[in-house]
Structures are given as C-alpha cells and as structure tokens.
mmCIF file of C-alpha atoms in Angstrom:
data_model
loop_
_atom_site.group_PDB
_atom_site.id
_atom_site.type_symbol
_atom_site.label_atom_id
_atom_site.label_comp_id
_atom_site.label_asym_id
_atom_site.label_seq_id
_atom_site.Cartn_x
_atom_site.Cartn_y
_atom_site.Cartn_z
ATOM 1 C CA MET T 1 26.876 94.906 99.984
ATOM 2 C CA ASN T 2 29.927 94.510 97.791
ATOM 3 C CA TRP T 3 29.659 94.322 94.403
ATOM 4 C CA PRO T 4 29.434 91.905 92.179
ATOM 5 C CA PRO T 5 26.458 90.288 94.881
ATOM 6 C CA ALA T 6 26.483 87.054 95.562
ATOM 7 C CA PRO T 7 25.356 84.477 92.779
ATOM 8 C CA ARG T 8 21.863 83.968 95.846
ATOM 9 C CA HIS T 9 21.661 88.305 95.112
ATOM 10 C CA ARG T 10 22.102 88.147 92.061
ATOM 11 C CA ARG T 11 19.753 85.440 90.975
ATOM 12 C CA ALA T 12 16.979 87.869 92.784
ATOM 13 C CA ALA T 13 17.484 90.432 91.615
ATOM 14 C CA ILE T 14 17.190 88.900 87.937
ATOM 15 C CA GLY T 15 13.856 87.883 88.865
ATOM 16 C CA LEU T 16 13.108 91.045 91.140
ATOM 17 C CA LEU T 17 13.954 93.121 87.479
ATOM 18 C CA THR T 18 12.238 89.898 85.228
ATOM 19 C CA LEU T 19 8.974 90.607 87.603
ATOM 20 C CA ILE T 20 8.800 94.434 87.279
ATOM 21 C CA VAL T 21 9.714 94.336 83.493
ATOM 22 C CA ALA T 22 6.781 91.781 83.115
ATOM 23 C CA ALA T 23 4.076 94.119 85.449
ATOM 24 C CA GLY T 24 4.844 96.830 83.149
ATOM 25 C CA VAL T 25 4.286 94.630 79.900
ATOM 26 C CA ALA T 26 1.097 93.677 81.606
ATOM 27 C CA LEU T 27 0.127 96.997 83.217
ATOM 28 C CA LEU T 28 0.310 98.034 79.340
ATOM 29 C CA VAL T 29 -1.523 94.805 78.246
ATOM 30 C CA THR T 30 -4.167 94.549 79.676
ATOM 31 C CA ALA T 31 -4.652 98.365 79.435
ATOM 32 C CA GLY T 32 -4.400 97.832 76.288
ATOM 33 C CA LEU T 33 -7.126 94.851 76.204
ATOM 34 C CA HIS T 34 -9.357 96.819 77.597
ATOM 35 C CA GLY T 35 -10.040 99.322 74.944
ATOM 36 C CA THR T 36 -6.721 100.281 72.525
ATOM 37 C CA LEU T 37 -6.789 97.070 70.383
ATOM 38 C CA VAL T 38 -10.354 98.748 69.678
ATOM 39 C CA TYR T 39 -9.570 102.420 70.266
ATOM 40 C CA TYR T 40 -13.587 102.880 69.705
ATOM 41 C CA ARG T 41 -16.761 101.531 68.251
ATOM 42 C CA THR T 42 -18.589 103.530 65.140
ATOM 43 C CA PRO T 43 -22.071 104.613 65.400
ATOM 44 C CA SER T 44 -23.107 101.734 64.009
ATOM 45 C CA GLU T 45 -21.562 99.358 66.540
ATOM 46 C CA LEU T 46 -23.193 101.133 69.330
ATOM 47 C CA ALA T 47 -26.608 101.292 67.004
ATOM 48 C CA THR T 48 -26.386 97.215 67.060
ATOM 49 C CA ARG T 49 -24.770 96.837 70.990
ATOM 50 C CA PRO T 50 -25.477 99.643 72.547
ATOM 51 C CA ALA T 51 -23.760 99.939 76.060
ATOM 52 C CA THR T 52 -25.876 102.338 77.778
ATOM 53 C CA GLY T 53 -24.629 103.403 81.116
ATOM 54 C CA GLN T 54 -20.834 101.837 80.088
ATOM 55 C CA ARG T 55 -18.107 103.929 79.450
ATOM 56 C CA VAL T 56 -17.312 103.563 76.501
ATOM 57 C CA ARG T 57 -15.214 105.055 73.266
ATOM 58 C CA LEU T 58 -16.828 106.343 70.339
ATOM 59 C CA GLY T 59 -15.469 107.670 66.862
ATOM 60 C CA GLY T 60 -16.965 109.008 63.293
ATOM 61 C CA GLN T 61 -16.806 112.554 61.689
ATOM 62 C CA VAL T 62 -17.410 115.553 63.093
ATOM 63 C CA VAL T 63 -21.533 116.609 61.190
ATOM 64 C CA PRO T 64 -20.961 119.700 59.415
ATOM 65 C CA GLY T 65 -23.126 122.168 60.752
ATOM 66 C CA SER T 66 -23.780 120.561 63.916
ATOM 67 C CA VAL T 67 -21.374 121.609 66.192
ATOM 68 C CA ARG T 68 -23.221 124.191 68.752
ATOM 69 C CA ARG T 69 -21.888 125.414 72.198
ATOM 70 C CA GLU T 70 -24.512 125.897 74.758
ATOM 71 C CA GLY T 71 -23.529 127.389 77.842
ATOM 72 C CA PRO T 72 -20.979 125.473 79.401
ATOM 73 C CA LEU T 73 -21.997 122.484 76.487
ATOM 74 C CA THR T 74 -20.434 121.790 73.268
ATOM 75 C CA ARG T 75 -23.374 119.706 71.068
ATOM 76 C CA PHE T 76 -22.104 117.939 68.340
ATOM 77 C CA ASP T 77 -23.143 114.351 65.997
ATOM 78 C CA LEU T 78 -20.985 111.784 64.933
ATOM 79 C CA THR T 79 -21.302 109.725 62.326
ATOM 80 C CA ASP T 80 -19.645 106.842 60.499
ATOM 81 C CA GLY T 81 -21.767 108.274 57.415
ATOM 82 C CA GLU T 82 -24.636 105.112 57.957
ATOM 83 C CA ARG T 83 -25.709 106.331 61.858
ATOM 84 C CA ARG T 84 -25.645 109.294 63.357
ATOM 85 C CA VAL T 85 -24.944 110.219 67.222
ATOM 86 C CA VAL T 86 -25.688 112.991 69.561
ATOM 87 C CA VAL T 87 -22.980 113.685 71.698
ATOM 88 C CA VAL T 88 -23.208 116.432 74.198
ATOM 89 C CA GLN T 89 -19.693 117.028 75.633
ATOM 90 C CA ARG T 90 -19.826 119.326 79.474
ATOM 91 C CA GLY T 91 -17.166 121.692 79.084
ATOM 92 C CA GLY T 92 -14.822 122.618 76.086
ATOM 93 C CA VAL T 93 -13.332 121.235 73.724
ATOM 94 C CA ARG T 94 -9.960 121.805 73.327
ATOM 95 C CA GLY T 95 -8.094 120.315 70.395
ATOM 96 C CA THR T 96 -8.643 120.988 66.941
ATOM 97 C CA LEU T 97 -12.213 120.133 66.441
ATOM 98 C CA ARG T 98 -13.499 120.991 63.427
ATOM 99 C CA GLU T 99 -16.159 120.203 61.221
ATOM 100 C CA GLY T 100 -15.805 116.640 58.491
ATOM 101 C CA GLU T 101 -13.199 115.849 60.317
ATOM 102 C CA GLY T 102 -12.419 112.847 63.165
ATOM 103 C CA ALA T 103 -13.445 112.570 66.718
ATOM 104 C CA VAL T 104 -13.316 110.461 69.243
ATOM 105 C CA VAL T 105 -15.056 110.954 72.595
ATOM 106 C CA GLU T 106 -15.095 108.985 76.026
ATOM 107 C CA GLY T 107 -18.067 108.953 77.829
ATOM 108 C CA SER T 108 -21.641 106.965 77.734
ATOM 109 C CA LEU T 109 -24.576 106.197 76.036
ATOM 110 C CA ALA T 110 -28.040 107.593 78.258
ATOM 111 C CA THR T 111 -31.320 105.868 77.602
ATOM 112 C CA ASP T 112 -32.735 109.129 75.415
ATOM 113 C CA GLY T 113 -29.725 107.827 72.445
ATOM 114 C CA VAL T 114 -27.758 111.255 73.606
ATOM 115 C CA PHE T 115 -23.801 110.247 74.166
ATOM 116 C CA HIS T 116 -22.496 111.747 77.578
ATOM 117 C CA ALA T 117 -18.809 112.644 76.846
ATOM 118 C CA ASP T 118 -16.662 114.069 79.340
ATOM 119 C CA ARG T 119 -13.186 114.056 77.088
ATOM 120 C CA VAL T 120 -12.618 114.485 73.533
ATOM 121 C CA GLU T 121 -10.056 113.868 71.255
ATOM 122 C CA VAL T 122 -10.065 115.062 67.921
ATOM 123 C CA LYS T 123 -8.197 113.234 65.059
ATOM 124 C CA HIS T 124 -6.269 115.080 62.709
ATOM 125 C CA SER T 125 -5.399 113.478 59.118
ATOM 126 C CA ASN T 126 -2.106 112.933 57.964
ATOM 127 C CA GLU T 127 -1.722 115.725 55.490
ATOM 128 C CA TYR T 128 -0.404 118.653 56.417
ATOM 129 C CA ARG T 129 -0.932 122.656 54.078
ATOM 130 C CA ALA T 130 0.268 125.426 54.318
ATOM 131 C CA PRO T 131 -3.307 127.390 54.900
ATOM 132 C CA GLY T 132 -4.467 128.578 51.571
ATOM 133 C CA ALA T 133 -2.788 125.837 49.957
ATOM 134 C CA ASP T 134 -5.227 124.324 47.162
ATOM 135 C CA PRO T 135 -8.185 122.522 49.032
ATOM 136 C CA THR T 136 -8.780 119.830 47.246
ATOM 137 C CA ARG T 137 -6.012 118.752 48.606
ATOM 138 C CA ALA T 138 -6.128 120.054 52.036
ATOM 139 C CA GLY T 139 -9.764 119.057 53.084
ATOM 140 C CA ALA T 140 -9.820 115.816 52.030
ATOM 141 C CA GLY T 141 -8.898 114.348 55.179
ATOM 142 C CA MET L 1 46.104 100.131 65.377
ATOM 143 C CA ALA L 2 44.369 103.210 66.706
ATOM 144 C CA GLY L 3 42.241 100.410 68.484
ATOM 145 C CA ASP L 4 44.755 99.700 70.609
ATOM 146 C CA ARG L 5 46.288 102.769 71.952
ATOM 147 C CA PRO L 6 44.704 103.940 75.393
ATOM 148 C CA ALA L 7 41.175 105.309 75.247
ATOM 149 C CA HIS L 8 42.672 109.049 76.681
ATOM 150 C CA LEU L 9 45.228 109.405 74.396
ATOM 151 C CA ASP L 10 43.058 109.294 71.161
ATOM 152 C CA ARG L 11 44.101 112.803 69.652
ATOM 153 C CA GLY L 12 43.882 110.888 66.465
ATOM 154 C CA PRO L 13 42.149 110.663 63.065
ATOM 155 C CA ALA L 14 38.749 109.271 64.857
ATOM 156 C CA ALA L 15 39.094 112.270 67.633
ATOM 157 C CA ALA L 16 38.950 115.016 64.573
ATOM 158 C CA GLY L 17 36.529 112.626 62.533
ATOM 159 C CA ARG L 18 34.361 112.660 65.696
ATOM 160 C CA ARG L 19 34.698 116.363 65.759
ATOM 161 C CA ASN L 20 33.815 117.289 62.106
ATOM 162 C CA LEU L 21 30.499 115.161 62.942
ATOM 163 C CA GLY L 22 29.594 117.265 65.532
ATOM 164 C CA TRP L 23 30.056 120.187 64.113
ATOM 165 C CA PHE L 24 28.155 118.936 60.950
ATOM 166 C CA ALA L 25 25.215 118.186 63.337
ATOM 167 C CA ALA L 26 25.318 121.475 64.868
ATOM 168 C CA GLY L 27 25.329 123.491 61.531
ATOM 169 C CA VAL L 28 22.684 120.886 60.323
ATOM 170 C CA GLY L 29 20.260 121.169 63.714
ATOM 171 C CA GLY L 30 20.522 124.898 63.388
ATOM 172 C CA ALA L 31 19.482 125.047 59.628
ATOM 173 C CA GLY L 32 16.761 123.497 60.518
ATOM 174 C CA LEU L 33 15.737 125.308 63.584
ATOM 175 C CA VAL L 34 15.944 128.122 61.694
ATOM 176 C CA SER L 35 13.848 126.618 58.628
ATOM 177 C CA GLY L 36 11.165 125.047 61.122
ATOM 178 C CA LEU L 37 10.604 127.973 62.994
ATOM 179 C CA PHE L 38 10.162 130.612 60.056
ATOM 180 C CA VAL L 39 10.653 129.079 56.801
ATOM 181 C CA ALA L 40 7.955 126.645 56.990
ATOM 182 C CA PRO L 41 4.379 127.292 56.814
ATOM 183 C CA PRO L 42 2.209 126.570 59.764
ATOM 184 C CA ASP L 43 -0.008 123.450 59.079
ATOM 185 C CA ALA L 44 -3.838 124.974 57.169
ATOM 186 C CA VAL L 45 -5.139 122.675 60.385
ATOM 187 C CA GLN L 46 -3.637 122.026 62.837
ATOM 188 C CA GLY L 47 -1.572 125.949 63.085
ATOM 189 C CA ASP L 48 1.815 125.745 64.597
ATOM 190 C CA ALA L 49 1.518 122.990 66.665
ATOM 191 C CA ALA L 50 2.715 121.153 63.497
ATOM 192 C CA ARG L 51 5.506 122.463 63.830
ATOM 193 C CA LEU L 52 6.527 120.045 66.863
ATOM 194 C CA MET L 53 6.140 117.455 63.624
ATOM 195 C CA TYR L 54 9.731 118.558 63.421
ATOM 196 C CA LEU L 55 11.083 117.434 66.811
ATOM 197 C CA HIS L 56 8.402 114.284 66.584
ATOM 198 C CA VAL L 57 8.908 112.098 63.613
ATOM 199 C CA PRO L 58 12.642 112.693 63.290
ATOM 200 C CA ALA L 59 13.097 111.359 67.106
ATOM 201 C CA ALA L 60 10.980 108.441 65.899
ATOM 202 C CA TRP L 61 12.995 107.328 63.124
ATOM 203 C CA THR L 62 15.846 107.819 64.935
ATOM 204 C CA ALA L 63 14.974 105.965 67.524
ATOM 205 C CA TYR L 64 14.113 103.284 64.676
ATOM 206 C CA LEU L 65 17.519 103.545 63.547
ATOM 207 C CA ALA L 66 19.286 103.235 66.622
ATOM 208 C CA TYR L 67 17.109 100.189 67.606
ATOM 209 C CA ALA L 68 18.439 98.535 64.161
ATOM 210 C CA VAL L 69 22.376 99.117 64.645
ATOM 211 C CA VAL L 70 20.872 97.151 68.437
ATOM 212 C CA LEU L 71 19.758 94.400 66.227
ATOM 213 C CA VAL L 72 22.890 94.025 64.310
ATOM 214 C CA ALA L 73 25.243 94.471 67.170
ATOM 215 C CA SER L 74 23.484 92.180 69.278
ATOM 216 C CA ALA L 75 23.642 89.826 66.155
ATOM 217 C CA ALA L 76 27.967 90.407 65.206
ATOM 218 C CA TYR L 77 28.225 89.997 69.079
ATOM 219 C CA LEU L 78 26.752 86.442 69.392
ATOM 220 C CA GLY L 79 28.491 85.468 65.917
ATOM 221 C CA ARG L 80 32.052 86.382 67.411
ATOM 222 C CA ARG L 81 31.581 86.907 71.337
ATOM 223 C CA ASP L 82 33.775 90.608 71.117
ATOM 224 C CA LEU L 83 32.292 92.949 73.562
ATOM 225 C CA ARG L 84 32.980 95.916 71.052
ATOM 226 C CA PHE L 85 30.046 94.379 69.341
ATOM 227 C CA ASP L 86 28.142 94.776 73.115
ATOM 228 C CA ARG L 87 29.522 97.769 73.489
ATOM 229 C CA TYR L 88 28.269 99.487 69.916
ATOM 230 C CA ALA L 89 24.574 97.009 70.901
ATOM 231 C CA GLN L 90 24.650 99.899 74.492
ATOM 232 C CA ALA L 91 25.731 102.705 72.853
ATOM 233 C CA ALA L 92 23.221 102.836 70.297
ATOM 234 C CA ALA L 93 20.336 101.078 72.832
ATOM 235 C CA GLU L 94 20.898 104.318 74.853
ATOM 236 C CA ILE L 95 20.038 106.516 72.390
ATOM 237 C CA GLY L 96 17.756 104.823 71.085
ATOM 238 C CA VAL L 97 15.671 104.720 74.396
ATOM 239 C CA GLY L 98 16.273 108.561 74.536
ATOM 240 C CA MET L 99 14.726 109.619 71.276
ATOM 241 C CA THR L 100 11.526 106.464 71.843
ATOM 242 C CA ALA L 101 11.188 108.778 75.751
ATOM 243 C CA LEU L 102 11.667 112.262 73.864
ATOM 244 C CA THR L 103 9.063 110.980 71.081
ATOM 245 C CA ILE L 104 6.875 110.091 73.703
ATOM 246 C CA ALA L 105 7.128 113.688 75.470
ATOM 247 C CA ILE L 106 7.447 115.864 72.086
ATOM 248 C CA GLY L 107 3.772 113.486 70.843
ATOM 249 C CA GLY L 108 2.048 114.685 74.332
ATOM 250 C CA ILE L 109 2.553 117.749 73.777
ATOM 251 C CA TRP L 110 1.602 118.295 70.182
ATOM 252 C CA GLY L 111 -1.573 115.334 71.177
ATOM 253 C CA ARG L 112 -3.215 118.340 74.079
ATOM 254 C CA ALA L 113 -2.576 120.813 71.479
ATOM 255 C CA VAL L 114 -4.293 118.511 68.721
ATOM 256 C CA TRP L 115 -6.322 115.701 70.199
ATOM 257 C CA GLY L 116 -7.248 117.685 73.621
ATOM 258 C CA VAL L 117 -5.321 114.700 75.451
ATOM 259 C CA TRP L 118 -1.840 114.632 76.946
ATOM 260 C CA TRP L 119 -2.234 110.812 76.375
ATOM 261 C CA ALA L 120 -4.576 108.031 75.251
ATOM 262 C CA TRP L 121 -4.929 104.610 75.315
ATOM 263 C CA ASP L 122 -4.303 104.508 71.780
ATOM 264 C CA PRO L 123 -1.970 100.921 70.215
ATOM 265 C CA ARG L 124 0.360 103.371 68.123
ATOM 266 C CA VAL L 125 0.967 105.085 71.954
ATOM 267 C CA VAL L 126 1.016 101.991 73.734
ATOM 268 C CA SER L 127 3.088 100.253 71.525
ATOM 269 C CA THR L 128 5.612 103.102 71.615
ATOM 270 C CA ALA L 129 5.551 103.186 75.463
ATOM 271 C CA LEU L 130 6.618 99.463 75.277
ATOM 272 C CA LEU L 131 8.769 99.984 73.073
ATOM 273 C CA LEU L 132 10.615 102.026 75.915
ATOM 274 C CA VAL L 133 10.269 99.561 78.318
ATOM 275 C CA VAL L 134 11.773 96.711 76.096
ATOM 276 C CA TYR L 135 14.891 98.476 75.303
ATOM 277 C CA ALA L 136 15.269 99.577 79.089
ATOM 278 C CA ALA L 137 14.966 96.359 79.914
ATOM 279 C CA HIS L 138 17.578 95.401 77.286
ATOM 280 C CA LEU L 139 20.466 97.844 78.958
ATOM 281 C CA ALA L 140 19.189 96.891 82.435
ATOM 282 C CA VAL L 141 20.183 93.232 81.795
ATOM 283 C CA ARG L 142 23.453 93.851 80.450
ATOM 284 C CA ARG L 143 24.921 95.497 83.700
ATOM 285 C CA MET L 144 22.812 92.723 85.916
ATOM 286 C CA ASP L 145 25.699 90.008 86.182
ATOM 287 C CA ALA L 146 29.211 90.462 86.837
ATOM 288 C CA ASP L 147 30.567 88.413 83.698
ATOM 289 C CA PRO L 148 30.217 91.101 80.803
ATOM 290 C CA HIS L 149 29.777 87.899 78.571
ATOM 291 C CA ARG L 150 26.865 86.538 80.316
ATOM 292 C CA GLY L 151 25.184 90.186 80.669
ATOM 293 C CA ALA L 152 25.847 90.935 76.644
ATOM 294 C CA ARG L 153 24.495 87.223 75.809
ATOM 295 C CA ARG L 154 21.568 88.045 77.541
ATOM 296 C CA ALA L 155 21.045 91.573 76.499
ATOM 297 C CA ALA L 156 22.262 90.433 73.102
ATOM 298 C CA VAL L 157 18.665 87.983 72.659
ATOM 299 C CA LEU L 158 16.865 90.552 73.672
ATOM 300 C CA GLY L 159 18.392 93.347 71.718
ATOM 301 C CA ILE L 160 17.367 90.989 68.268
ATOM 302 C CA ALA L 161 13.881 89.607 69.946
ATOM 303 C CA GLY L 162 13.009 93.293 71.116
ATOM 304 C CA PHE L 163 13.014 94.233 67.065
ATOM 305 C CA ALA L 164 9.757 92.339 66.940
ATOM 306 C CA MET L 165 8.202 95.202 68.897
ATOM 307 C CA LEU L 166 9.475 97.809 65.693
ATOM 308 C CA PRO L 167 6.623 96.759 62.997
ATOM 309 C CA VAL L 168 4.084 96.055 65.224
ATOM 310 C CA VAL L 169 4.254 100.361 66.789
ATOM 311 C CA HIS L 170 5.033 101.358 63.079
ATOM 312 C CA PHE L 171 2.373 99.437 61.428
ATOM 313 C CA SER L 172 -0.362 99.996 64.841
ATOM 314 C CA VAL L 173 -1.887 102.936 63.145
ATOM 315 C CA VAL L 174 -3.038 100.738 60.420
ATOM 316 C CA TRP L 175 -3.655 97.219 62.210
ATOM 317 C CA TRP L 176 -5.623 98.544 64.616
ATOM 318 C CA ARG L 177 -8.589 101.861 64.995
ATOM 319 C CA SER L 178 -6.063 104.029 66.317
ATOM 320 C CA LEU L 179 -6.502 107.902 67.165
ATOM 321 C CA HIS L 180 -2.752 108.921 66.095
ATOM 322 C CA GLN L 181 -3.201 109.407 62.676
ATOM 323 C CA PRO L 182 -1.318 107.211 59.339
ATOM 324 C CA ALA L 183 1.813 107.720 58.539
ATOM 325 C CA THR L 184 2.807 110.890 55.963
ATOM 326 C CA VAL L 185 6.267 109.872 54.478
ATOM 327 C CA LEU L 186 6.988 106.126 55.619
ATOM 328 C CA GLY L 187 3.242 105.906 54.185
ATOM 329 C CA PRO L 188 2.478 103.866 50.926
ATOM 330 C CA SER L 189 1.983 106.766 49.217
ATOM 331 C CA THR L 190 4.155 107.686 46.172
ATOM 332 C CA ASP L 191 3.376 111.292 46.705
ATOM 333 C CA PRO L 192 2.824 112.202 50.381
ATOM 334 C CA PRO L 193 0.510 114.808 51.239
ATOM 335 C CA ILE L 194 3.025 117.400 52.480
ATOM 336 C CA ASP L 195 3.712 120.742 51.642
ATOM 337 C CA PRO L 196 7.023 120.414 50.194
ATOM 338 C CA VAL L 197 8.819 122.984 52.538
ATOM 339 C CA MET L 198 7.238 121.752 54.988
ATOM 340 C CA LEU L 199 9.139 118.064 53.581
ATOM 341 C CA ALA L 200 12.294 119.698 53.084
ATOM 342 C CA THR L 201 12.327 121.363 56.743
ATOM 343 C CA LEU L 202 11.538 117.634 58.509
ATOM 344 C CA THR L 203 13.974 116.240 55.849
ATOM 345 C CA LEU L 204 16.908 119.090 57.184
ATOM 346 C CA CYS L 205 15.659 117.588 60.539
ATOM 347 C CA LEU L 206 16.101 113.790 60.286
ATOM 348 C CA GLY L 207 19.752 114.454 58.940
ATOM 349 C CA ALA L 208 20.008 116.849 62.369
ATOM 350 C CA PHE L 209 18.772 114.440 64.237
ATOM 351 C CA ILE L 210 20.588 111.170 62.497
ATOM 352 C CA ALA L 211 24.463 113.415 62.621
ATOM 353 C CA THR L 212 23.895 113.854 66.127
ATOM 354 C CA ALA L 213 23.166 110.923 67.247
ATOM 355 C CA SER L 214 26.032 109.708 65.259
ATOM 356 C CA TRP L 215 28.158 111.965 67.139
ATOM 357 C CA LEU L 216 26.790 110.477 70.542
ATOM 358 C CA PHE L 217 26.907 107.648 69.093
ATOM 359 C CA LEU L 218 31.035 107.606 68.575
ATOM 360 C CA HIS L 219 31.199 109.634 71.707
ATOM 361 C CA ARG L 220 29.552 106.709 74.016
ATOM 362 C CA VAL L 221 31.070 104.082 72.386
ATOM 363 C CA GLN L 222 34.756 105.860 73.011
ATOM 364 C CA SER L 223 34.032 106.434 76.199
ATOM 365 C CA LEU L 224 32.525 102.800 76.809
ATOM 366 C CA ARG L 225 35.756 100.867 75.660
ATOM 367 C CA ALA L 226 37.741 103.845 77.711
ATOM 368 C CA ALA L 227 35.917 102.787 80.924
ATOM 369 C CA GLY L 228 36.253 98.649 79.738
ATOM 370 C CA GLN L 229 40.081 99.466 79.888
ATOM 371 C CA GLU L 230 40.416 100.695 83.600
ATOM 372 C CA PRO L 231 40.892 98.762 86.692
ATOM 373 C CA ARG L 232 37.112 98.201 87.592
ATOM 374 C CA ARG L 233 35.981 99.034 91.572
ATOM 375 C CA ASP L 234 33.667 97.394 93.418
ATOM 376 C CA ALA L 235 31.199 99.469 95.981
ATOM 377 C CA ALA L 236 34.005 100.751 98.825
ATOM 378 C CA GLY L 237 36.186 101.736 95.464
ATOM 379 C CA ARG L 238 38.648 99.698 95.889
ATOM 380 C CA HIS L 239 39.813 98.879 92.735
ATOM 381 C CA ARG L 240 39.566 95.051 91.517
ATOM 382 C CA VAL L 241 41.282 92.769 88.313
ATOM 383 C CA PRO L 242 39.040 93.493 85.986
ATOM 384 C CA ALA L 243 36.682 90.248 85.259
ATOM 385 C CA ARG L 244 37.221 88.046 82.135
ATOM 386 C CA SER L 245 34.918 85.637 80.865
ATOM 387 C CA ALA L 246 36.144 82.175 81.177
ATOM 388 C CA ARG L 247 35.163 81.422 77.534
#
C-alpha cells in the first residue's frame, strides 16, 4: 500500500482507530461503573442491603485485636464505626495489613453473616513518617 | 536566526544549552537516587516500599506538566496554524504518555507491595489508564492524515479536550471512594503529613524528572524539526515532495 493511503482507506483507518479507542474507553467505563465509582461498600451499607451470595467489595477499618491466623485462613473484623463484619480470607494476606488501618476485601457475604474474601487490598494513609517518629502524628491514619 | 539553520548544522548556543541541561538533569537525578535510596528514612508502615514514591509521584506530576504543555501548544497551534506548535504538542504528549505509563507501572509494583495487589479497579487507577488512552489517541490522530495541518488540527482539538481528564484523575481520590490514598503534598493541607527528609528527597526527584523531561522535550522538538525539513519518503523509500498544506 502506498503512503499516503487513498482517502477511502484513510477514512477506514480513522474509523477503525476511533472504534478501537471508543471500545477501550467503553470497556474501562463499564468496568468502572460496575464497581469503581462506588469502589467498596461499608459494613453499614452491607447490613441495610445484604447482597448475600453476590460478589462485592467491602471496605472498613481493621478492628484492633481481631486479626487471627487459623491455619490457611486469616480472620479479622472490618468496621465503619457503626457495624462490624467478620471477614474470613482464604490464604495469607499480602501487603501491609495492620489493625486500625483500612482494608478493602473482595468476596461474598455468606448466610451466616461471615464475609468470605478471596482478595484483600490494604489501604494506606497519605502519611509518610520515619520509624519511631512522633506516634501521635504518624498513627492518626 | 537559529531557527532557519538546517537542524544537522545546529551546533550553536541552543545545542550547548541542551547539553548543559542534560548534565544538570543527570546530576540532580544522581543526587535524587542517592537521597531516595540511602538518605531518606523508610516509612514507618510501608518500610522500603514507600521509596517507590520518589519515582511514582514525580512521574505523575511530570505527566501533568507535559499535558499542560500539550494544552498550551494545541491552543497556540489552533490560533497561529504554525506547525512549530504542533511539534511542541507532539513532543510533550510523547513525554506525557511515557510518564503516565511509568506512573502506572511503578504504581503496580507499589500496589503489589503495600495494597497486596498489582491492579485494582479503583477510580484513580482506571482514570489514569484512561488518560493514557486519550493522549495515545492524540498522538495517533496526528499521523493519520497525509496533510500535516489536518493531523495537527485534530490532534490539537483532542489535546485540549483531553486535558479535561486531568482534574478527574487528580480529584478521583476525593470525589469517589478509592483504594488509593488521597494526596499528601498536592492536597489542601498547608502542613503536608510527610517526613521533612522524605519531602526534600521528593522535591529533588521531582527536579530531576522535570529537568530530564525538558531535556527530552528540547531534543525531540529538534529532531521533529529536522525530520520536517527532509524530503518525505513514501513506503517504498522514494522521495516525494513535502506535503504542503493548501492553507
């Protein structure tokens, strides 16, 4: 094919590229609307609208003292200050899961009220402190 | 005038200025590397993974800056119809796309270390990926027409419209629930919650990124200008009369 292409081909190429870009944007946007804009639900929202069996994301603070590792399972509670949900994660938790800090889990709520997660995303605060720095500022999260 | 000299003969003060800028960028980059790896403390929570901040954050801010240059150059092109401004927009957009890709790549590694996942369908992450797509499209439409002015016009329109994505990316962590933490330095706080040595290191790395990006920009503009002066070749390698706009 000679360059520059004939106007007909050019129009086809522009159409094709527009289509690819539009498809890419549409893919990202629909994926986004499925759960990105409300990236996670809070324990209170899960309590008022229990999506039992559905795959959802749940976000909250890890309740201090609740993290337990039982064989292949990791258990902890997530709270938004009002409600508390027991989370069971199969396998270990990567990242920097810490009590009192935020986390987002992905999975589904069982009928017994336990949230079975298979993906844990650990939130971190926007604070950066040296180890041993003034803890009143560093731990505020 | 230096601008009228053939590009391959450009050995004047402009070339010397570019070289000096290159050395400056290398020097600041070296200092940033040493400071980021050895001088700055690890983070109390994240440990050494937080050092990725010194690449991730300057890359993102340099991309913001590059897209601002695309915006201004695109507007200048539409006003003046001078292909010089189109070359500025192209060089800046190429740097912006590269920096955005770097931001996403380093962010993935940082996310794996701290969040525990490489990727999340999080508003910040998704909107940044969209930003990459928009400016990649800006670069693509420029080359899709044999008439450089028509390509430049379409690219300029996209370069201006695409800038609307920038506030979406930056404020995505405020507008929507996000896994990504809110801004530390470019936030509303006058007292950013960051260790002073870390902030100094971040500033040093930002300087290195901006100097390097400026150096790349000047070189790219120069080579685009040189390419524009050569006779164009078609796919078979035959020389062809440079396409002149009807305008």
